[in-house]
Coordinates of C-alpha atoms in Angstrom, one line a residue:
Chain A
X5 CA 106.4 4.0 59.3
X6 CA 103.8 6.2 57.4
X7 CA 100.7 4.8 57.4
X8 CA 100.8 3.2 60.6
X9 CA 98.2 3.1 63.3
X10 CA 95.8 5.4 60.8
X11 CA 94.0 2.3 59.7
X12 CA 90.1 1.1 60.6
X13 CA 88.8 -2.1 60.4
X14 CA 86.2 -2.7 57.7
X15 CA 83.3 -4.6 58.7
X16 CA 83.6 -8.5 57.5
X17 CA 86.6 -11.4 56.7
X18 CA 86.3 -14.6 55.8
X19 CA 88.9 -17.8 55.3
X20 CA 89.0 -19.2 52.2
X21 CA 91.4 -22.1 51.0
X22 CA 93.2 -21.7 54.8
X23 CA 94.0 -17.8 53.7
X24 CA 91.9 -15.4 55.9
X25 CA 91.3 -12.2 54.3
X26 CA 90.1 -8.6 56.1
X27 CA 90.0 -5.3 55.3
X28 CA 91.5 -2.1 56.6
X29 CA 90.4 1.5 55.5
X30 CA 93.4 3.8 55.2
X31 CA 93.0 7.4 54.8
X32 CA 93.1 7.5 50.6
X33 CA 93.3 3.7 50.2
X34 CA 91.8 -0.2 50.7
X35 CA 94.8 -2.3 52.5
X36 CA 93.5 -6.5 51.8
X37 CA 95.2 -8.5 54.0
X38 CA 95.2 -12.0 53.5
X39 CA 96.6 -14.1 56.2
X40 CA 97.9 -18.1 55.0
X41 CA 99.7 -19.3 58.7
X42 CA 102.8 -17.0 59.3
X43 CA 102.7 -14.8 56.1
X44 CA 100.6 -11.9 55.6
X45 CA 99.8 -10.5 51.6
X46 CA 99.2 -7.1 51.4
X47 CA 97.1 -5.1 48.4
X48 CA 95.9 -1.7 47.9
X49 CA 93.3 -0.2 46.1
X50 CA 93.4 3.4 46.4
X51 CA 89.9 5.5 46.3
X52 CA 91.1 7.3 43.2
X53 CA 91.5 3.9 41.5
X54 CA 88.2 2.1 42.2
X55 CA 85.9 1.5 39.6
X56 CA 83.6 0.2 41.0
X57 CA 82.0 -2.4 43.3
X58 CA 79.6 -5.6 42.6
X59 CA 78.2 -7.7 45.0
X60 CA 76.2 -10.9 43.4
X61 CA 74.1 -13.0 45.5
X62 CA 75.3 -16.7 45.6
X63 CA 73.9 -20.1 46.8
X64 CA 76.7 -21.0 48.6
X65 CA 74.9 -20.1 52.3
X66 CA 71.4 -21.9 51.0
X67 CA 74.0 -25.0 50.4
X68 CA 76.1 -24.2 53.6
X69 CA 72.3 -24.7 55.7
X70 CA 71.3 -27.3 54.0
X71 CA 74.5 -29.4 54.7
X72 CA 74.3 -28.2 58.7
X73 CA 70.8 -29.0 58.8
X74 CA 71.8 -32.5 57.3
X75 CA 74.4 -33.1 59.6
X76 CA 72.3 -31.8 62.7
X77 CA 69.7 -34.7 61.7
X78 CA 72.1 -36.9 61.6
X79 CA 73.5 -36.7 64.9
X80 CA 69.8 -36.3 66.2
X81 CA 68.3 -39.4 64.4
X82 CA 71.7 -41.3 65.3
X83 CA 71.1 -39.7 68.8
X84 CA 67.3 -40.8 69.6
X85 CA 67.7 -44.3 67.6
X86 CA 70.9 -45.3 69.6
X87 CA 68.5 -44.4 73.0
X88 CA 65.3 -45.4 71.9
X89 CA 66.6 -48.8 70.1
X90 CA 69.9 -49.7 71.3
X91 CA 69.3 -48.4 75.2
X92 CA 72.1 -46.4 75.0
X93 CA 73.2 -44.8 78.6
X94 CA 73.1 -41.1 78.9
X95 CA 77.0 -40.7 78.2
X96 CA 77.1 -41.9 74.2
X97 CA 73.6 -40.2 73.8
X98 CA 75.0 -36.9 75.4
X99 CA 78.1 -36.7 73.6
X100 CA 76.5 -37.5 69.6
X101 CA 73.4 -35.4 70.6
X102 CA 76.3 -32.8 72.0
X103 CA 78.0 -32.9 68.2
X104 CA 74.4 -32.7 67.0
X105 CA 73.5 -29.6 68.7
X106 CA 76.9 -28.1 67.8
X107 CA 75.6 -28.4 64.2
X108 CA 72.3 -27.3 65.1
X109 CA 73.9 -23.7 66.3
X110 CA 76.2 -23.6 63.7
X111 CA 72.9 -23.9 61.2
X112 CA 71.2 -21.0 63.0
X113 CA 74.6 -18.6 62.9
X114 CA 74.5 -19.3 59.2
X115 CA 70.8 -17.8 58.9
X116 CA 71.6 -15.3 61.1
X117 CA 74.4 -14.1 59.0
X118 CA 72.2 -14.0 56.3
X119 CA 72.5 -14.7 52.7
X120 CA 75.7 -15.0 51.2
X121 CA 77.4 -13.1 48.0
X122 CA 80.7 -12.3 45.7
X123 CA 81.5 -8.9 46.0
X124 CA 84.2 -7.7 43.3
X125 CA 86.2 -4.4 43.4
X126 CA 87.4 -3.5 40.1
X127 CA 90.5 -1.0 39.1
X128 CA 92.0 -0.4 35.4
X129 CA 94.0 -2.9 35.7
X130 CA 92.7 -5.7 38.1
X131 CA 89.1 -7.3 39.0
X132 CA 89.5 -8.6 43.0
X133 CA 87.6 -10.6 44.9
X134 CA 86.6 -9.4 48.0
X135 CA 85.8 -12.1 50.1
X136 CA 86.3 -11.3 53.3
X137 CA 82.9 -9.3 52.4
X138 CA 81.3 -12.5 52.1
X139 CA 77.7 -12.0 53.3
X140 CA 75.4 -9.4 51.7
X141 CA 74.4 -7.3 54.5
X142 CA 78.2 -7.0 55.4
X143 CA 79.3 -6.1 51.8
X144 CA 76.2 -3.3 51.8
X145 CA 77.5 -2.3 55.3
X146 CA 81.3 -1.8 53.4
X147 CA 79.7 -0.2 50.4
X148 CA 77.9 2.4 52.4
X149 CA 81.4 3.3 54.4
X150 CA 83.6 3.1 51.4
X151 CA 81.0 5.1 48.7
X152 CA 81.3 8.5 50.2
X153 CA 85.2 7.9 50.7
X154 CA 85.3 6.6 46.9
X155 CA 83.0 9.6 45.8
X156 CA 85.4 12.0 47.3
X157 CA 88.6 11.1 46.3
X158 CA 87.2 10.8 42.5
X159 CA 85.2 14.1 42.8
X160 CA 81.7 13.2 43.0
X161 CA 79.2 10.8 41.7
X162 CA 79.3 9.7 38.3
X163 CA 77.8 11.9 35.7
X164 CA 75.0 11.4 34.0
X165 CA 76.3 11.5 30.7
X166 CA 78.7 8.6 32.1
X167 CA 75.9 6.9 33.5
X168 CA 74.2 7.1 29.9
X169 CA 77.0 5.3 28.4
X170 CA 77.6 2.8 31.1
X171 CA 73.7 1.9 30.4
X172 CA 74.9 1.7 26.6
X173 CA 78.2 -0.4 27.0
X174 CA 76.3 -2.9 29.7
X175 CA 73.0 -3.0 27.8
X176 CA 74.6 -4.2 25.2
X177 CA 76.1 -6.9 26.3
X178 CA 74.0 -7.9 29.2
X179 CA 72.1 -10.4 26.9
X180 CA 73.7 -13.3 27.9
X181 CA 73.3 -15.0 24.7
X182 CA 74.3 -12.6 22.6
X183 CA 76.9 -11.8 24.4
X184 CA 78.7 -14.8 25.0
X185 CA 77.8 -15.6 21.0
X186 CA 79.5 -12.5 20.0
X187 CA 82.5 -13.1 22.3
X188 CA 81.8 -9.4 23.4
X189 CA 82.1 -9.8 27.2
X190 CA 85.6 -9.1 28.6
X191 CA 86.7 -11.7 31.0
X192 CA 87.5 -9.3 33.3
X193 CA 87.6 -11.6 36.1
X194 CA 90.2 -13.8 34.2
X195 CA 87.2 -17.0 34.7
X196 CA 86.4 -18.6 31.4
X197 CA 83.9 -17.9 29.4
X198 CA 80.5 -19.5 29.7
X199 CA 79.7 -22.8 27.5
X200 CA 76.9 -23.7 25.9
X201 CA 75.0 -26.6 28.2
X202 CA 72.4 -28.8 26.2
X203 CA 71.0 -30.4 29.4
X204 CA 71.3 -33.8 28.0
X205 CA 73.1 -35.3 31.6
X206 CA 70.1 -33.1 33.8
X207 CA 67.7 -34.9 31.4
X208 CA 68.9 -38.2 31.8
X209 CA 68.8 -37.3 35.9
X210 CA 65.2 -36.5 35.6
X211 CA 64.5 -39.9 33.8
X212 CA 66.3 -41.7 36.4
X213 CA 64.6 -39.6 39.0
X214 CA 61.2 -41.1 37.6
X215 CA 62.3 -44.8 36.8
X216 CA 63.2 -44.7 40.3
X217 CA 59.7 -43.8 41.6
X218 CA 58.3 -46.2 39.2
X219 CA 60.6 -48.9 41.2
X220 CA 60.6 -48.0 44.5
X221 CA 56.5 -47.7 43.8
X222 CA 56.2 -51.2 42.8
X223 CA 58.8 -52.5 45.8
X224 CA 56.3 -50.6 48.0
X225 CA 53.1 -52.5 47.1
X226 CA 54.9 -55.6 46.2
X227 CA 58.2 -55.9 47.6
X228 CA 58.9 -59.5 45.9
X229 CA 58.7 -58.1 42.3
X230 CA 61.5 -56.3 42.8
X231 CA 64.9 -57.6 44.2
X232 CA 67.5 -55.4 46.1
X233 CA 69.9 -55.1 43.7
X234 CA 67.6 -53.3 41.4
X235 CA 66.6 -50.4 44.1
X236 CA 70.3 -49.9 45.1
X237 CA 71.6 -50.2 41.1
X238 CA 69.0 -47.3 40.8
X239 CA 70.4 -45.5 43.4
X240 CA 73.9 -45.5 42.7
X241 CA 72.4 -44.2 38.8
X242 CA 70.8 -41.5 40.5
X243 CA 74.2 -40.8 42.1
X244 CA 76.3 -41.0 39.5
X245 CA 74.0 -38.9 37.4
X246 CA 73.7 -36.4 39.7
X247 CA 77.3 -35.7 40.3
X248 CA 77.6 -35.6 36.6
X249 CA 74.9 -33.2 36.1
X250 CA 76.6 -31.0 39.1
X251 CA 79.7 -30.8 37.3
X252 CA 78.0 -30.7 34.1
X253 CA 76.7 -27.2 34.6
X254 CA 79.3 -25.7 36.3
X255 CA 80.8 -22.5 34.2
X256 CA 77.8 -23.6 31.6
X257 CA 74.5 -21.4 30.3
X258 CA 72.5 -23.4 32.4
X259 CA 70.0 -21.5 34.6
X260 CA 70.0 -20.8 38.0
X261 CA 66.8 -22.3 38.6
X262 CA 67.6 -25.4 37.2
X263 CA 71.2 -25.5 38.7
X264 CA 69.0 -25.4 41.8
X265 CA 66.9 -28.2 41.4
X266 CA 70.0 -30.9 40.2
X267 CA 71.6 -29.3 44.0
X268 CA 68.2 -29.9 45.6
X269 CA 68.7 -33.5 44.3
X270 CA 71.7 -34.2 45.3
X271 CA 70.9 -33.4 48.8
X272 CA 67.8 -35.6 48.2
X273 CA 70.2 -38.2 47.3
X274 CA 72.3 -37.1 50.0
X275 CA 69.6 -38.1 52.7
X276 CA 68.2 -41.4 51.1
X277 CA 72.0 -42.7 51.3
X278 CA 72.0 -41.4 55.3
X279 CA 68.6 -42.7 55.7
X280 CA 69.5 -46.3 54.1
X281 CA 73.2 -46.3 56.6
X282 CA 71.8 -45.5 59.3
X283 CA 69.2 -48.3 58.7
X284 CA 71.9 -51.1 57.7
X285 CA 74.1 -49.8 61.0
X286 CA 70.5 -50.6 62.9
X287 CA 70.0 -53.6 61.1
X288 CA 73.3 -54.8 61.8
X289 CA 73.0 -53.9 65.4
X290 CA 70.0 -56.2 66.0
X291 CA 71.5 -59.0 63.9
X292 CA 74.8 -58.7 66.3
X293 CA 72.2 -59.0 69.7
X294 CA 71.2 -62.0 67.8
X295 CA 67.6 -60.4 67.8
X296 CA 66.9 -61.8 71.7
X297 CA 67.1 -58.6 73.3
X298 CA 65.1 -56.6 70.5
X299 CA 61.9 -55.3 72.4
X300 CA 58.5 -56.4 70.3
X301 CA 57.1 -54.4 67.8
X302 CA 60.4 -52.8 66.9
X303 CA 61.0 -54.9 63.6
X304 CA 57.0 -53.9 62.9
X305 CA 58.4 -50.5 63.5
X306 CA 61.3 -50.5 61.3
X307 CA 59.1 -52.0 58.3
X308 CA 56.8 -49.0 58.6
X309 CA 59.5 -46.4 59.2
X310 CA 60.8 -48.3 55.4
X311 CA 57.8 -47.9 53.9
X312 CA 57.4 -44.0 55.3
X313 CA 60.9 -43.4 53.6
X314 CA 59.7 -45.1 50.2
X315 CA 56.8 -43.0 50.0
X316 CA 58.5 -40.1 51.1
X317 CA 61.4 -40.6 48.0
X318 CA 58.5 -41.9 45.1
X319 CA 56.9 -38.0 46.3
X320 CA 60.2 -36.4 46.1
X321 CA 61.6 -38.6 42.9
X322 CA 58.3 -37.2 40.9
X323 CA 58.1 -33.7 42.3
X324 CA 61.8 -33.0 41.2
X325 CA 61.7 -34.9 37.6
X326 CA 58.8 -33.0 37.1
X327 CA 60.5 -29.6 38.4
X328 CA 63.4 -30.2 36.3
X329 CA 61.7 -31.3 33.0
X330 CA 59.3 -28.3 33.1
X331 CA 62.5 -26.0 33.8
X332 CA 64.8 -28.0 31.2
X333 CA 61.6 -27.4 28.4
X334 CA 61.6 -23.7 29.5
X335 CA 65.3 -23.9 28.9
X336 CA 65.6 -25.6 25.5
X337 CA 63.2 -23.6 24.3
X338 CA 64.8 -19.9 25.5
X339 CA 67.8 -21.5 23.9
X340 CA 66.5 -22.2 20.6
X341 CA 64.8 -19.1 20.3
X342 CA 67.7 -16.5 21.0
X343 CA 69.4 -18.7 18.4
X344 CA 66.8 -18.5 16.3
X345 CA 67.3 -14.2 16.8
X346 CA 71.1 -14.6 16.6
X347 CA 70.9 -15.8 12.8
X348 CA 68.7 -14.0 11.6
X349 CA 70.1 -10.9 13.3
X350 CA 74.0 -11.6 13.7
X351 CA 74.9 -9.2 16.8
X352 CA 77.4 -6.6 15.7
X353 CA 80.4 -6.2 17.4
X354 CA 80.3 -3.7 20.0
X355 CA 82.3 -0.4 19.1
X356 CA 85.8 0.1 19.5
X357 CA 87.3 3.8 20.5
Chain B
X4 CA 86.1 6.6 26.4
X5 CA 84.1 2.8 26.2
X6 CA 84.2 2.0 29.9
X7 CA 85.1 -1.7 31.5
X8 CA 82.3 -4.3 31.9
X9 CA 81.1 -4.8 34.9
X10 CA 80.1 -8.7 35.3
X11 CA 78.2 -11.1 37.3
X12 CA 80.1 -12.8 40.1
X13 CA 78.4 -16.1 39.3
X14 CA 78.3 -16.6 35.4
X15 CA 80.5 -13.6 33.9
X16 CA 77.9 -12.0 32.2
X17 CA 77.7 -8.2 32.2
X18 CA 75.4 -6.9 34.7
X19 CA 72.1 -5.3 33.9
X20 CA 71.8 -1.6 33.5
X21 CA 69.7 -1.0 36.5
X22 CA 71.9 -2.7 39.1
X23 CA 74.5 -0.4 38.7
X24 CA 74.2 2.4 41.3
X25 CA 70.3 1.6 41.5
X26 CA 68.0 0.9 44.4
X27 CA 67.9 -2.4 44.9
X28 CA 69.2 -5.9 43.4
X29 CA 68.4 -7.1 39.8
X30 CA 68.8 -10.0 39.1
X31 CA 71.3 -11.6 36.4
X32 CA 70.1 -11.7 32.7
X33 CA 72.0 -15.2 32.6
X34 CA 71.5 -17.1 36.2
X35 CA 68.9 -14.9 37.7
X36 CA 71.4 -14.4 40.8
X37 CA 70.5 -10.6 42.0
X38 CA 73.2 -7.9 41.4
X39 CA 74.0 -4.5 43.0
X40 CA 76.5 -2.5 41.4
X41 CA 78.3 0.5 42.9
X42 CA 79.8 2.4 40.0
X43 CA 82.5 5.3 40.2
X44 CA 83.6 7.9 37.7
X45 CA 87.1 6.4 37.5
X46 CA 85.7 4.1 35.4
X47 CA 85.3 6.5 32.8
X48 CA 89.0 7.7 33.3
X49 CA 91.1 8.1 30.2
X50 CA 94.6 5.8 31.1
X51 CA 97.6 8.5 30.6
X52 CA 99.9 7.5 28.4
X53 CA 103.5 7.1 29.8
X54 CA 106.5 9.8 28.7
X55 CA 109.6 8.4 26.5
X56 CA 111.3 11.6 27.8
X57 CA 112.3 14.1 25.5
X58 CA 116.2 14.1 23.6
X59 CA 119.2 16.1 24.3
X60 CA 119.4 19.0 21.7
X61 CA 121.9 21.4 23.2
X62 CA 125.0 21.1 25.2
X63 CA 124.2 23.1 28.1
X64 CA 121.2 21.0 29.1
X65 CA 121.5 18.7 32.0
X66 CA 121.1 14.8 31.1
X67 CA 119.2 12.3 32.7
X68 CA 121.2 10.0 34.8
X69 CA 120.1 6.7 33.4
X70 CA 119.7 7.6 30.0
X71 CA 123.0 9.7 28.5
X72 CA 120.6 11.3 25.4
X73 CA 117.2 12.2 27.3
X74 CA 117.1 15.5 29.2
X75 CA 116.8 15.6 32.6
X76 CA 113.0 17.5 34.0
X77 CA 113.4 17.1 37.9
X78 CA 116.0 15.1 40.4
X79 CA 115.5 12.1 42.5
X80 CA 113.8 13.4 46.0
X81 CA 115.6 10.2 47.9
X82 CA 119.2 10.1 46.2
X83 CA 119.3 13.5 44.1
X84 CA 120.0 11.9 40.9
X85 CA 118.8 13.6 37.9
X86 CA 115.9 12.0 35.9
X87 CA 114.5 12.1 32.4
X88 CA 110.6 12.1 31.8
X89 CA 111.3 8.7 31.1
X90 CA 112.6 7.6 34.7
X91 CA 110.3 9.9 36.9
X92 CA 108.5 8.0 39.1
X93 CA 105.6 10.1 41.0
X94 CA 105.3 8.0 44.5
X95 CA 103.6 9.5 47.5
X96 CA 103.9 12.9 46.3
X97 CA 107.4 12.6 45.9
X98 CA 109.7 12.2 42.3
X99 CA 111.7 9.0 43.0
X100 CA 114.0 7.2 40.4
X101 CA 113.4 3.4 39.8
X102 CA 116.6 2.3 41.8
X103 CA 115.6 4.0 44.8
X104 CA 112.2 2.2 44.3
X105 CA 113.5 -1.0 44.0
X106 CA 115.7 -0.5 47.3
X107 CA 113.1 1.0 48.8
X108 CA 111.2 -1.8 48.3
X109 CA 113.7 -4.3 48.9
X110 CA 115.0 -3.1 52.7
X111 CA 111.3 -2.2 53.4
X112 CA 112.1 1.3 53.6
X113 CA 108.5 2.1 51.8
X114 CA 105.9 0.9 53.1
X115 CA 103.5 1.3 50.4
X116 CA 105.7 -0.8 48.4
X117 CA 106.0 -3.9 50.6
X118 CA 103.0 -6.3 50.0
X119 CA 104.4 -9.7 52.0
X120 CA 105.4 -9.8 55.3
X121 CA 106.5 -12.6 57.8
X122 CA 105.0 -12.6 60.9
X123 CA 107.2 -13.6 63.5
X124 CA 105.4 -13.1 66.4
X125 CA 102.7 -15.9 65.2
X126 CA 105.6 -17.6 64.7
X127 CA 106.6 -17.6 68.5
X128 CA 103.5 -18.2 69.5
X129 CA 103.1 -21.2 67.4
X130 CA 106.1 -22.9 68.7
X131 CA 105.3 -22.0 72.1
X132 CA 101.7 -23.8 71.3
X133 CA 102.5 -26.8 69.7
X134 CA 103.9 -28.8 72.5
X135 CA 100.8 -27.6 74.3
X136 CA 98.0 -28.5 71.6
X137 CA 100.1 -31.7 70.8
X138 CA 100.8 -32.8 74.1
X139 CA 101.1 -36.2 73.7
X140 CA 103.7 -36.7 70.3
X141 CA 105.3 -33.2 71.2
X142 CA 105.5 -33.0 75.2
X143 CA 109.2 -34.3 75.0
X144 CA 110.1 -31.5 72.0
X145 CA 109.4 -28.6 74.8
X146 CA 113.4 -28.2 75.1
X147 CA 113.7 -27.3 71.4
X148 CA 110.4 -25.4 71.4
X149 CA 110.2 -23.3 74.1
X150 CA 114.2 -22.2 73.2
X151 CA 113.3 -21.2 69.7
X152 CA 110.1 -19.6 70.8
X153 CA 112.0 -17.0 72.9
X154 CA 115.1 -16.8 70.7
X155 CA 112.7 -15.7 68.0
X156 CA 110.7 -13.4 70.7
X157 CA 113.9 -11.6 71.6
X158 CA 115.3 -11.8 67.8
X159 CA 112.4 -10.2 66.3
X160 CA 110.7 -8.1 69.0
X161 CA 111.8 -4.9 67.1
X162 CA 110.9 -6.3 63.3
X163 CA 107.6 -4.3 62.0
X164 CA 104.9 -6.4 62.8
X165 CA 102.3 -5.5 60.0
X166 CA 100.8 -1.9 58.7
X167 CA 97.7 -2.1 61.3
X168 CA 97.9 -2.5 65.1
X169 CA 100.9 -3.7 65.5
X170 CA 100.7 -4.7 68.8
X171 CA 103.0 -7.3 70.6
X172 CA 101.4 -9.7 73.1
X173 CA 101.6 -13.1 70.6
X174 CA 105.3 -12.4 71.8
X175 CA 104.9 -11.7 75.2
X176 CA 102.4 -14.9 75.4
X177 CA 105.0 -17.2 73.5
X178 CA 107.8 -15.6 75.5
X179 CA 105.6 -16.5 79.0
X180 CA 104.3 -19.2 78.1
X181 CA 108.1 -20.7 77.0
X182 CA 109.5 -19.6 80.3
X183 CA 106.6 -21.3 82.0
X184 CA 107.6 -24.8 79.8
X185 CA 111.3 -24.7 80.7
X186 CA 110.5 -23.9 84.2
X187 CA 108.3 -27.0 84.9
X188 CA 110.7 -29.2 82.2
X189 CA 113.8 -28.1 84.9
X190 CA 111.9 -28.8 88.2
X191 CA 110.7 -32.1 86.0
X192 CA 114.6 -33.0 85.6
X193 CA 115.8 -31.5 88.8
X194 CA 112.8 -33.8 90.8
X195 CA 114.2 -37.2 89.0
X196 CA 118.0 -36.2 89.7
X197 CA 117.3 -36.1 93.2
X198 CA 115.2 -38.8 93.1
X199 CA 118.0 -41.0 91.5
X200 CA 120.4 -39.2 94.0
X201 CA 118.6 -40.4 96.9

């Protein structure tokens, strides 16, 4: 078989959707393999062929640690309050602080690993995703074995001349207004095309964020003014709104920074809904002992712990509304501007050969 | 030539001049995310145009096999058949016609061409697995297992395996590993027949 046994493992793969995909450098060519249970998918992108190579920084590691980390306190609080307040033996403590430690190695592979990205290899005729080159220092470790390989087989480095009009053809569309308003981007990656995003739902969320610091403020100084339904109606808003807002912006001209802060709520959100289960599964715990066996001081303890928690979320509620709003201003006002510029100067097309 | 847009892997837009073969990451015009981009002169590369092959004008010249009216420039180097501009196919250094391409493809006599492949050794080793990862539910479906483990050990010991390292211990492990579950399902059997005997 020709090719066989000449091929070298590039560094990296990754699993995605149950398909695991690695590559393999041949001597004038890229073989992908992607693996889905007993069938294997071959591609190959010969040196002469490549295009070129991009590798974008994503989120998807920051969101990856953050839901570990959440998990890993989990198990830990759900660890420490079963020994501390339900005199667990060692066994049940063991085995959830066991699953919590799991997670807590798991979170600190992920750093190690480093930061995450999408790395795209394009050809004349196809865009691919590369993403068994999934972290960034393992896609720069690819680049810097493939790039002399690449720059061989095509006969150097590109020319400056070529370079010139690359810094023509991208300047001129790397606007991102303008060039999503003059339709001038190629979806070479076959995703759709970007939509215009108001903010309205991320506005609403910041609202919500501050109503609910106004609420849980008053039920902290005088928890008879407000009745339960009210905090947990405001909570399920916040949820609702957030999950709208997180779909809201996806494929949308809303701006990283801001796409940040609605995530950085919903993990807020994430942990007030932990924080008020595992206080119900406490709560229910004690009501099942009948509240004989509960040591002193423990319900004195859990009112504080509350009250902690409220004060922690009122900080949090106002620190992100205010985040958001300043970044959703910044926004609307970038927005109107550049469309401002777009009608008084309509972009030209860009040139055809 | 207008060269191919390079875009953002998050939000599509094109990337900024200065990521592409430059220092170090810039970030995104659209969602700040920072870019590097490796650029290579094929991306500048004018796309040639395919031949229609050119048309019989004499008698004396040879005609393409697959088209009666084109002239034929060069033969087939698998099956020797004589092809026009039109049906030249330049593959691995060699001028193949499109039939031997398609069967080359088809009985996986080219390599290159293939880009699927069952693996039958992960097969084996799966079913030699299952009764032991699923003991409970599949401990009693060991005498279909372990059979079809080795029968697909033995059937497909000599099928390629994949283009890199094709090595075979998944079969060798599913072929042990079956013998291993028969042997302890007989000695199973053999114990309670005696044991009834007696």
């Amino acid at each position: 078989m020709a090719g066989e046994h000449t091929y070298r493992r590039v560094t990296g793969g990754s699993v995605r959707r149950f398909v695991s995909q690695r590559l393999w450098l041949g001597t004038d060519h890229i073989l992908v393999i992607a693996s889905q249970f007993l069938t294997e998918r071959y591609k190959r992108f010969y040196f002469q062929d490549i295009q070129a190579i991009t590798v974008t920084r994503s989120s998807l590691g920051v969101l990856l640690g953050v839901i570990l980390a959440i998990l890993a306190g989990f198990f830990a609080l759900w660890a420490v309050l079963g020994y501390v307040l339900l005199d667990w033996t060692p066994l049940p403590t063991a085995i959830v602080g066991g699953i919590g430690i799991v997670w807590i190695l798991l979170f600190f592979v992920n750093i190690l690993l480093g930061p995450t990205c999408r790395c795209y290899l394009y050809t004349a005729v196809n865009c691919e995703e590369l993403y068994a080159l999934g972290r960034i220092r393992t896609a720069r470790r690819a680049l810097e074995q493939l790039r002399p390989l690449i720059e061989a087989a095509q006969g150097g480095r590109l020319a400056d001349a070529q370079l010139d009009e690359l810094s023509r053809t991208q300047g001129r569309l790397s606007e991102p207004r303008m060039a999503s308003a003059a339709g001038a981007a190629p979806n070479h990656s076959g995703r759709h095309p970007l939509r215009q995003d108001a903010g309205t739902v991320h506005a609403a969320l910041f609202s919500a964020l501050i109503v609910d610091a106004a609420v849980s403020l008053v039920a902290l100084i005088q928890p008879q003014m407000i009745p339960v339904p009210l905090g947990l109606l405001m909570l399920v808003l916040v949820i609702g709104l957030t999950v709208a807002a997180l779909v809201k912006q996806i494929n949308s001209t809303i701006p990283r920074q801001l796409r940040n802060v609605t995530w950085v709520t919903f993990v807020y959100v994430c942990l007030v809904v932990l924080f008020y289960y595992a206080f119900m599964f406490v709560n229910q715990i004690g009501a099942e002992m009948g509240g004989e066996d509960i040591p002193p001081g423990i319900e004195t303890l859990q009112m504080r712990l509350r009250q902690i928690v409220s004060a922690i979320s009122i900080v949090f509620d106002i620190i992100l509304s205010v985040f958001g709003f300043r970044m959703l201003w910044d926004y609307r006002n970038r927005t109107r501007r550049e469309t401002a510029m777009g009608t008084q100067n309509p972009v030209a097309a860009p040139e055809q050969e | 030539m207008q060269a191919a847009v390079l875009t953002c892997g998050t939000c599509d837009t094109p990337v900024p001049v200065e990521a592409v073969n430059g220092p170090a990451p810039v970030p995104c015009a659209q969602c700040g995310a920072p870019i590097e981009a490796a650029a290579f002169p094929a991306l500048f590369r004018e796309r040639t145009a395919g031949h229609s092959g050119e048309r019989i004008l004499f008698d004396d010249e040879s005609s393409c096999f697959y088209h009666a009216g084109k002239k034929a420039v060069v033969p087939c180097d698998v099956c020797g058949r004589f092809l026009c501009a039109l049906c030249d196919i330049e593959f691995n250094n060699q001028h193949i016609c499109p039939y031997c391409i398609e069967a080359g493809k088809t009985k996986g006599k080219m390599e290159q061409l293939e880009n699927e492949r069952m693996r039958y050794d992960r097969l084996a080793l799966g079913l030699s697995l299952l009764p032991i990862v699923f003991f409970i539910p599949m401990i009693y479906f060991v005498i279909f297992t372990a059979p079809a483990a080795m029968f697909v050990t033995l059937r497909h010991w000599s099928t390629p395996l994949g283009p890199v390292r094709p090595i075979r211990w998944r079969f060798v492990v599913a072929f042990v590993l079956s013998v291993l579950q028969l042997t302890t399902v007989g000695l199973f059997v053999t114990m309670i027949v005696m044991e009834a005997m007696r």
